[in-house]
PDB file of C-alpha atoms in Angstrom:
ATOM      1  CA  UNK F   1      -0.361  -2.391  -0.399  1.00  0.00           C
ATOM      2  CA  UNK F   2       2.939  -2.181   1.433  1.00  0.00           C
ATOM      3  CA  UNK F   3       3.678  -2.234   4.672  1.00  0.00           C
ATOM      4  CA  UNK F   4       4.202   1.546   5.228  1.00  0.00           C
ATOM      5  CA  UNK F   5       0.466   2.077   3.601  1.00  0.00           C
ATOM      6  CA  UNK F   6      -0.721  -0.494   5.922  1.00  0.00           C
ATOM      7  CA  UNK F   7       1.443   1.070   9.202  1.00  0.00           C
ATOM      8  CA  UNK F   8      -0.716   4.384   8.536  1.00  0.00           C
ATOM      9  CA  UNK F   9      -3.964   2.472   9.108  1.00  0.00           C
ATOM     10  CA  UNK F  10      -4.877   1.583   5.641  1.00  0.00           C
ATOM     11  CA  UNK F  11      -7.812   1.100   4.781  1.00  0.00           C
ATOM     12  CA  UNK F  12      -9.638   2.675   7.426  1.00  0.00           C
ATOM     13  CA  UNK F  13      -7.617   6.049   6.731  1.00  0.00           C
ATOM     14  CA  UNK F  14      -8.239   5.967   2.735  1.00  0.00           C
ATOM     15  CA  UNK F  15      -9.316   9.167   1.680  1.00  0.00           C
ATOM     16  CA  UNK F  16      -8.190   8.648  -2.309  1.00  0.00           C
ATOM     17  CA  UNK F  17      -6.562   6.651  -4.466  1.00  0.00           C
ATOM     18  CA  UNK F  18      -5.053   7.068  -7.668  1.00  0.00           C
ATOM     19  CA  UNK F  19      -2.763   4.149 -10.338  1.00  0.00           C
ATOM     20  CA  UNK F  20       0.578   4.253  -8.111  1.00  0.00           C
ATOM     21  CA  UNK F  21      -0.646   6.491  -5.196  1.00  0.00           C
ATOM     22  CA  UNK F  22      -2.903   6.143  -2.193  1.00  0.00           C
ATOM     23  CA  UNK F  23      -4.094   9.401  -0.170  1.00  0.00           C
ATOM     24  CA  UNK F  24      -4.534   8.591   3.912  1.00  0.00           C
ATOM     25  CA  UNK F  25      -5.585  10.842   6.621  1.00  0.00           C
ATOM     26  CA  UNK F  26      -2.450  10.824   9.281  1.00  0.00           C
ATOM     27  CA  UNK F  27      -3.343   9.635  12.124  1.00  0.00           C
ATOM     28  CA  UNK F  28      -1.947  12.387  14.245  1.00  0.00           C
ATOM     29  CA  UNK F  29      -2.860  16.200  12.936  1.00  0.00           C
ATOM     30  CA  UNK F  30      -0.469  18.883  13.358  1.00  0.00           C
ATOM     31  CA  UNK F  31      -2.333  20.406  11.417  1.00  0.00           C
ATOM     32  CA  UNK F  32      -6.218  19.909  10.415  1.00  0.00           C
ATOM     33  CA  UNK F  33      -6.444  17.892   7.388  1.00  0.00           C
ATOM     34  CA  UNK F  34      -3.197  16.858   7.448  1.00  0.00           C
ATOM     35  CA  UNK F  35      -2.450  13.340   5.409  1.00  0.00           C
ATOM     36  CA  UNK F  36      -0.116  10.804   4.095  1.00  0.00           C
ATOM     37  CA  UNK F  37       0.894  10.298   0.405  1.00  0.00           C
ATOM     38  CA  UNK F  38       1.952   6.841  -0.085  1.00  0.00           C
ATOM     39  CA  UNK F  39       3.277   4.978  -3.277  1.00  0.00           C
ATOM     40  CA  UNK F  40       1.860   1.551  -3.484  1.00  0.00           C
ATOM     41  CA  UNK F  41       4.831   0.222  -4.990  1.00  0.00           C
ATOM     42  CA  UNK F  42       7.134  -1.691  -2.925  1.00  0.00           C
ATOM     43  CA  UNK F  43      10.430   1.330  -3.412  1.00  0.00           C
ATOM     44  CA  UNK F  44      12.029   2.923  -0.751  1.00  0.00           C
ATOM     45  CA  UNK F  45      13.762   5.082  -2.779  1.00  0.00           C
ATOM     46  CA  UNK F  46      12.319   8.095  -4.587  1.00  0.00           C
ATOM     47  CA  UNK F  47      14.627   7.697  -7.643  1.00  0.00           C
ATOM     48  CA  UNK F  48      13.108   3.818  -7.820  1.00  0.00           C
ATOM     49  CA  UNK F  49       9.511   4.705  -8.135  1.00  0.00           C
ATOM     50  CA  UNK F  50       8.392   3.903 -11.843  1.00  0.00           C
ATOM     51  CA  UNK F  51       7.623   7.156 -13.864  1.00  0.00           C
ATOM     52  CA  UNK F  52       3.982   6.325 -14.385  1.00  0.00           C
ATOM     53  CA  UNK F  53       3.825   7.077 -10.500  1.00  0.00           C
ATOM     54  CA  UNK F  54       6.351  10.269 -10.879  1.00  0.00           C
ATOM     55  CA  UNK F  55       4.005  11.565 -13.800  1.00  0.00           C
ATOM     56  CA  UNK F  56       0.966  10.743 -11.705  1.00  0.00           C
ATOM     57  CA  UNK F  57       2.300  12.121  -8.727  1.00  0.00           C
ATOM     58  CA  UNK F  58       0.898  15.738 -10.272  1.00  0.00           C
ATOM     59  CA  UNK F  59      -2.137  14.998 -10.794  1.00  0.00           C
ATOM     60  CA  UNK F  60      -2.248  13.521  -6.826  1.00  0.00           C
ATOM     61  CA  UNK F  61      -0.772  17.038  -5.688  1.00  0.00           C
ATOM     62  CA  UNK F  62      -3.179  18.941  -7.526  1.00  0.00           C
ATOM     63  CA  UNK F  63      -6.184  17.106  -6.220  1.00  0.00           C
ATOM     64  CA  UNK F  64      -4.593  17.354  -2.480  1.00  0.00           C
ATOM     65  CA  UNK F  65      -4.161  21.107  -2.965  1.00  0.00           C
ATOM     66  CA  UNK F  66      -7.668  21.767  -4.734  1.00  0.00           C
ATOM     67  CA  UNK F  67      -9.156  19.592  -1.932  1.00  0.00           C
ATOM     68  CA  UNK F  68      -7.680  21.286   0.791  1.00  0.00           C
ATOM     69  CA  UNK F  69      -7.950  24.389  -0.396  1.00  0.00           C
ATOM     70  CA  UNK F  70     -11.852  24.243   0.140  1.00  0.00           C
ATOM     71  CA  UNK F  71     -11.186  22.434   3.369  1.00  0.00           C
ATOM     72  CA  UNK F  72      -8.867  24.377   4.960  1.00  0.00           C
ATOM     73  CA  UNK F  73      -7.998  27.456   3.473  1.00  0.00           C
ATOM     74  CA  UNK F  74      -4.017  26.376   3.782  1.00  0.00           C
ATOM     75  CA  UNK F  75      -1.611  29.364   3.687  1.00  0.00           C
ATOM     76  CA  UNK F  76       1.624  27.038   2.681  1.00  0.00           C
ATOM     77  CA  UNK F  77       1.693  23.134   2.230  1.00  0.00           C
ATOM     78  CA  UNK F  78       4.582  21.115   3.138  1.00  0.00           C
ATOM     79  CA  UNK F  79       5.238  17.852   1.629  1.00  0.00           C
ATOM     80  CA  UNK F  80       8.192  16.125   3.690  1.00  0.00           C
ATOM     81  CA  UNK F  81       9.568  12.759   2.682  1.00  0.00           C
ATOM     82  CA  UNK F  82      10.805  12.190   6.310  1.00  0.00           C
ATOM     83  CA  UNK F  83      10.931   7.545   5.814  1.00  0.00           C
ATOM     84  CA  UNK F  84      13.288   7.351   8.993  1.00  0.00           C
ATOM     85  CA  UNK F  85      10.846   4.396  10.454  1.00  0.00           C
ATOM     86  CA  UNK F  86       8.242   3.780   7.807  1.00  0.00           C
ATOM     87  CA  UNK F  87      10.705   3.072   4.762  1.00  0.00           C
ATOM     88  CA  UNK F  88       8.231   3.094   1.637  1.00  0.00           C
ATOM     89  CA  UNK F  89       8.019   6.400  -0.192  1.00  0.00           C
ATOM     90  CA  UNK F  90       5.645   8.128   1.117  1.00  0.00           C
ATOM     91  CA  UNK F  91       5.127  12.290   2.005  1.00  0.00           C
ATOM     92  CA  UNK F  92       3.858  14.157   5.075  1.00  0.00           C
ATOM     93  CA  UNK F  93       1.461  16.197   3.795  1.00  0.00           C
ATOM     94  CA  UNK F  94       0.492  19.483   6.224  1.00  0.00           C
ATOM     95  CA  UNK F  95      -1.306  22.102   5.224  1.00  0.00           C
ATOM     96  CA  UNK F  96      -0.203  25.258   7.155  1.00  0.00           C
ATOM     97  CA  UNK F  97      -2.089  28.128   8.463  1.00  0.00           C
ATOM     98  CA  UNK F  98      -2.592  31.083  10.808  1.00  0.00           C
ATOM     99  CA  UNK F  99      -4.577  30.250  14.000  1.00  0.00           C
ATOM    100  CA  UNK F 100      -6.896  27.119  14.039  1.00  0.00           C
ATOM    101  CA  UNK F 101      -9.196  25.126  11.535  1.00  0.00           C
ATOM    102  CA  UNK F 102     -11.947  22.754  12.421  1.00  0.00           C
ATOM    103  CA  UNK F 103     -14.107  20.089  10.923  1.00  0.00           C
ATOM    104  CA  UNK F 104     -15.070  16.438  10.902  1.00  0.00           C
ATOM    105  CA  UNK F 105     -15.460  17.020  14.909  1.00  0.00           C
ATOM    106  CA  UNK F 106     -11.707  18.137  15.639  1.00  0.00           C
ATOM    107  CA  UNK F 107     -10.206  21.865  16.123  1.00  0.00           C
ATOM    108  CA  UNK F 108      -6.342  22.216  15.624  1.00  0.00           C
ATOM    109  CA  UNK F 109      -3.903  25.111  15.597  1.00  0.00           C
ATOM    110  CA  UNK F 110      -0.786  25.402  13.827  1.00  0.00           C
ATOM    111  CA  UNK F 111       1.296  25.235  16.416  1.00  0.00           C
ATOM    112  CA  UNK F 112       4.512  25.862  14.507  1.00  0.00           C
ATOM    113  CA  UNK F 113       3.249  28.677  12.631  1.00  0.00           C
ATOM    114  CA  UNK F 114       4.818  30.482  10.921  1.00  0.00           C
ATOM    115  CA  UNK F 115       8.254  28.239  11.214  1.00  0.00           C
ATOM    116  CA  UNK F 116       9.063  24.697  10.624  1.00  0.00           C
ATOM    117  CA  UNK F 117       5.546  22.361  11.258  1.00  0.00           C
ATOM    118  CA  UNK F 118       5.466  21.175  15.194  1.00  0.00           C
ATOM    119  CA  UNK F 119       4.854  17.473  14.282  1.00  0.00           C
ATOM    120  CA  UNK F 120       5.042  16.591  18.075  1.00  0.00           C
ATOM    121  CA  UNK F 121       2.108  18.841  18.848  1.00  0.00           C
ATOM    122  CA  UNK F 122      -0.368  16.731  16.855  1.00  0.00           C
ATOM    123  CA  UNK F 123      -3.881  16.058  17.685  1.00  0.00           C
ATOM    124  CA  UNK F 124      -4.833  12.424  18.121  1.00  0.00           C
ATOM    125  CA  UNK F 125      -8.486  12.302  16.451  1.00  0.00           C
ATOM    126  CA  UNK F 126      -8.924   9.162  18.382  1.00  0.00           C
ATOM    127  CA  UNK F 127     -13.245   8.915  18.635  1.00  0.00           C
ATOM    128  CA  UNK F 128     -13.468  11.300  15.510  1.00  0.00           C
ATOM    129  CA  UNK F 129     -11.119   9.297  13.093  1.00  0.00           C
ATOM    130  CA  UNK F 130     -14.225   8.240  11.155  1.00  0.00           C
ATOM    131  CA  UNK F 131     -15.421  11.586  11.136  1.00  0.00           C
ATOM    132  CA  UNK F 132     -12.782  13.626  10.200  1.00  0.00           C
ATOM    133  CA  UNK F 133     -11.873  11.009   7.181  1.00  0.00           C
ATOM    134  CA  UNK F 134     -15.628  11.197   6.061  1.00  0.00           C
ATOM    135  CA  UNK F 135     -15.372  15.141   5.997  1.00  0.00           C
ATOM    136  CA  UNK F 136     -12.444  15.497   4.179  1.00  0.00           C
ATOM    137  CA  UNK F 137     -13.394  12.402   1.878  1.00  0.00           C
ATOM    138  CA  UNK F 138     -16.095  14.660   1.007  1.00  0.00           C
ATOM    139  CA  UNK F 139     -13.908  17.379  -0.503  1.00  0.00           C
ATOM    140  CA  UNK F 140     -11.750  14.752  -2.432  1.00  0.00           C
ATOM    141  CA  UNK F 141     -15.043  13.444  -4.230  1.00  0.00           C
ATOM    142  CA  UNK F 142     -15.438  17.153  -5.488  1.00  0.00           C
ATOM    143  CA  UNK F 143     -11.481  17.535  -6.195  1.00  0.00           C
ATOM    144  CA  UNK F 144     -11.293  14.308  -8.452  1.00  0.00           C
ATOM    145  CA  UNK F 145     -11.810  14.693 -11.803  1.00  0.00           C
TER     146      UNK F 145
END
Protein backbone atom coordinates (compact mmCIF):
# COMPACT_ATOMS: atom_id res chain seq x y z
CA UNK A 1 0.00 0.00 0.00
CA UNK A 2 1.23 3.53 -0.54
CA UNK A 3 1.83 6.02 1.58
CA UNK A 4 -1.39 8.06 1.04
CA UNK A 5 -3.46 4.60 1.87
CA UNK A 6 -1.36 4.28 4.85
CA UNK A 7 -1.69 8.37 5.88
CA UNK A 8 -5.63 7.60 6.04
CA UNK A 9 -5.08 4.97 8.75
CA UNK A 10 -4.90 1.89 6.72
CA UNK A 11 -5.65 -0.88 7.86
CA UNK A 12 -7.59 -0.01 10.74
CA UNK A 13 -9.97 2.19 8.40
CA UNK A 14 -10.46 -0.72 5.64
CA UNK A 15 -13.90 -1.00 4.88
CA UNK A 16 -13.32 -2.83 1.16
CA UNK A 17 -11.04 -3.70 -1.14
CA UNK A 18 -11.10 -4.44 -4.63
CA UNK A 19 -7.75 -5.47 -7.56
CA UNK A 20 -6.38 -1.71 -7.80
CA UNK A 21 -8.67 -0.01 -5.18
CA UNK A 22 -8.97 0.11 -1.42
CA UNK A 23 -12.26 1.65 0.29
CA UNK A 24 -11.35 3.55 3.91
CA UNK A 25 -13.60 5.25 6.26
CA UNK A 26 -12.15 9.09 6.51
CA UNK A 27 -11.17 9.78 9.49
CA UNK A 28 -12.99 13.03 9.84
CA UNK A 29 -16.95 12.93 8.67
CA UNK A 30 -18.46 15.83 7.12
CA UNK A 31 -20.74 13.86 6.42
CA UNK A 32 -21.86 10.31 8.02
CA UNK A 33 -20.34 7.59 6.13
CA UNK A 34 -18.14 9.57 4.44
CA UNK A 35 -14.78 7.61 3.01
CA UNK A 36 -11.66 7.57 1.05
CA UNK A 37 -11.11 5.85 -2.36
CA UNK A 38 -7.57 5.08 -2.76
CA UNK A 39 -5.61 3.41 -5.72
CA UNK A 40 -3.02 1.08 -4.44
CA UNK A 41 -0.78 1.79 -7.14
CA UNK A 42 2.04 4.01 -6.54
CA UNK A 43 0.49 7.12 -9.41
CA UNK A 44 -0.13 10.44 -8.54
CA UNK A 45 -1.62 11.19 -11.54
CA UNK A 46 -5.09 10.12 -12.65
CA UNK A 47 -4.09 9.75 -16.35
CA UNK A 48 -1.12 7.20 -14.90
CA UNK A 49 -3.35 4.77 -13.18
CA UNK A 50 -3.35 1.42 -15.29
CA UNK A 51 -6.80 0.79 -17.01
CA UNK A 52 -7.49 -2.40 -15.12
CA UNK A 53 -7.92 0.13 -12.10
CA UNK A 54 -9.91 2.81 -14.46
CA UNK A 55 -12.24 -0.18 -15.60
CA UNK A 56 -12.49 -1.35 -12.01
CA UNK A 57 -13.00 1.91 -10.70
CA UNK A 58 -16.99 1.24 -11.73
CA UNK A 59 -17.52 -1.49 -10.22
CA UNK A 60 -15.88 0.34 -6.77
CA UNK A 61 -18.45 3.32 -7.37
CA UNK A 62 -21.28 1.16 -7.73
CA UNK A 63 -20.64 -0.82 -4.60
CA UNK A 64 -19.95 2.68 -2.64
CA UNK A 65 -23.27 4.01 -3.94
CA UNK A 66 -25.37 0.68 -3.38
CA UNK A 67 -23.72 0.57 0.09
CA UNK A 68 -24.48 3.88 1.06
CA UNK A 69 -27.54 4.06 -0.26
CA UNK A 70 -28.86 1.57 2.49
CA UNK A 71 -26.68 3.38 4.96
CA UNK A 72 -27.44 6.68 4.50
CA UNK A 73 -30.05 7.47 2.26
CA UNK A 74 -27.50 10.10 0.35
CA UNK A 75 -29.33 12.80 -1.68
CA UNK A 76 -26.02 13.66 -3.97
CA UNK A 77 -22.45 12.05 -3.67
CA UNK A 78 -19.40 13.94 -4.31
CA UNK A 79 -16.28 12.34 -5.30
CA UNK A 80 -13.38 15.08 -5.12
CA UNK A 81 -9.84 14.26 -6.13
CA UNK A 82 -8.54 17.15 -3.90
CA UNK A 83 -4.26 15.30 -3.54
CA UNK A 84 -2.91 18.85 -2.40
CA UNK A 85 -1.02 16.97 0.72
CA UNK A 86 -1.68 13.29 0.28
CA UNK A 87 -0.33 12.92 -3.44
CA UNK A 88 -1.56 9.27 -4.45
CA UNK A 89 -4.83 9.16 -6.35
CA UNK A 90 -7.22 8.89 -4.22
CA UNK A 91 -11.18 10.53 -3.95
CA UNK A 92 -13.13 12.16 -1.12
CA UNK A 93 -16.03 10.40 -1.07
CA UNK A 94 -19.23 12.36 0.83
CA UNK A 95 -22.41 11.39 0.64
CA UNK A 96 -24.72 14.47 0.95
CA UNK A 97 -27.98 14.94 2.58
CA UNK A 98 -30.70 17.06 4.20
CA UNK A 99 -30.44 17.31 8.03
CA UNK A 100 -28.45 14.59 9.99
CA UNK A 101 -27.71 10.73 9.73
CA UNK A 102 -26.52 8.48 12.48
CA UNK A 103 -25.03 5.10 13.04
CA UNK A 104 -22.04 3.12 14.24
CA UNK A 105 -22.40 5.49 17.53
CA UNK A 106 -21.92 8.99 15.68
CA UNK A 107 -24.73 11.67 14.52
CA UNK A 108 -23.60 14.22 11.78
CA UNK A 109 -25.32 16.96 9.80
CA UNK A 110 -24.53 18.18 6.52
CA UNK A 111 -23.36 21.18 7.36
CA UNK A 112 -22.86 22.52 3.84
CA UNK A 113 -26.08 21.47 2.61
CA UNK A 114 -27.28 22.17 0.02
CA UNK A 115 -23.87 23.99 -1.38
CA UNK A 116 -20.35 22.96 -1.70
CA UNK A 117 -19.51 20.03 1.29
CA UNK A 118 -18.12 21.96 4.65
CA UNK A 119 -15.03 19.67 4.95
CA UNK A 120 -13.84 21.81 7.98
CA UNK A 121 -16.97 20.99 9.92
CA UNK A 122 -16.15 17.28 10.19
CA UNK A 123 -16.82 15.06 13.04
CA UNK A 124 -13.81 13.37 14.59
CA UNK A 125 -15.25 9.72 15.46
CA UNK A 126 -12.37 9.48 17.79
CA UNK A 127 -13.79 6.49 20.59
CA UNK A 128 -16.33 5.26 17.84
CA UNK A 129 -13.78 4.74 14.90
CA UNK A 130 -14.16 0.98 15.40
CA UNK A 131 -17.70 1.30 15.50
CA UNK A 132 -18.64 3.32 12.84
CA UNK A 133 -16.13 1.20 10.39
CA UNK A 134 -17.84 -2.09 11.69
CA UNK A 135 -21.37 -0.55 10.79
CA UNK A 136 -20.72 0.54 7.57
CA UNK A 137 -18.43 -2.63 6.87
CA UNK A 138 -21.62 -4.29 7.38
CA UNK A 139 -23.40 -2.70 4.41
CA UNK A 140 -20.31 -3.28 2.09
CA UNK A 141 -20.53 -7.17 2.85
CA UNK A 142 -24.19 -6.91 1.43
CA UNK A 143 -23.08 -4.41 -1.53
CA UNK A 144 -20.23 -6.79 -2.84
CA UNK A 145 -21.05 -9.07 -5.24
Amino acid sequence: MNATIAKFGWPATLIAEFDHWVVLLRPTQPTLGSLVLAAKSDATAFGDLPAEAHAELKTATATIEAALTRAVGYAKINYLMLMMVDPHVHFHVIPRYEGTRSGGGLTVADAGWPGQPELGAAVRPDGALDDLRAWLQGWFDGAMA
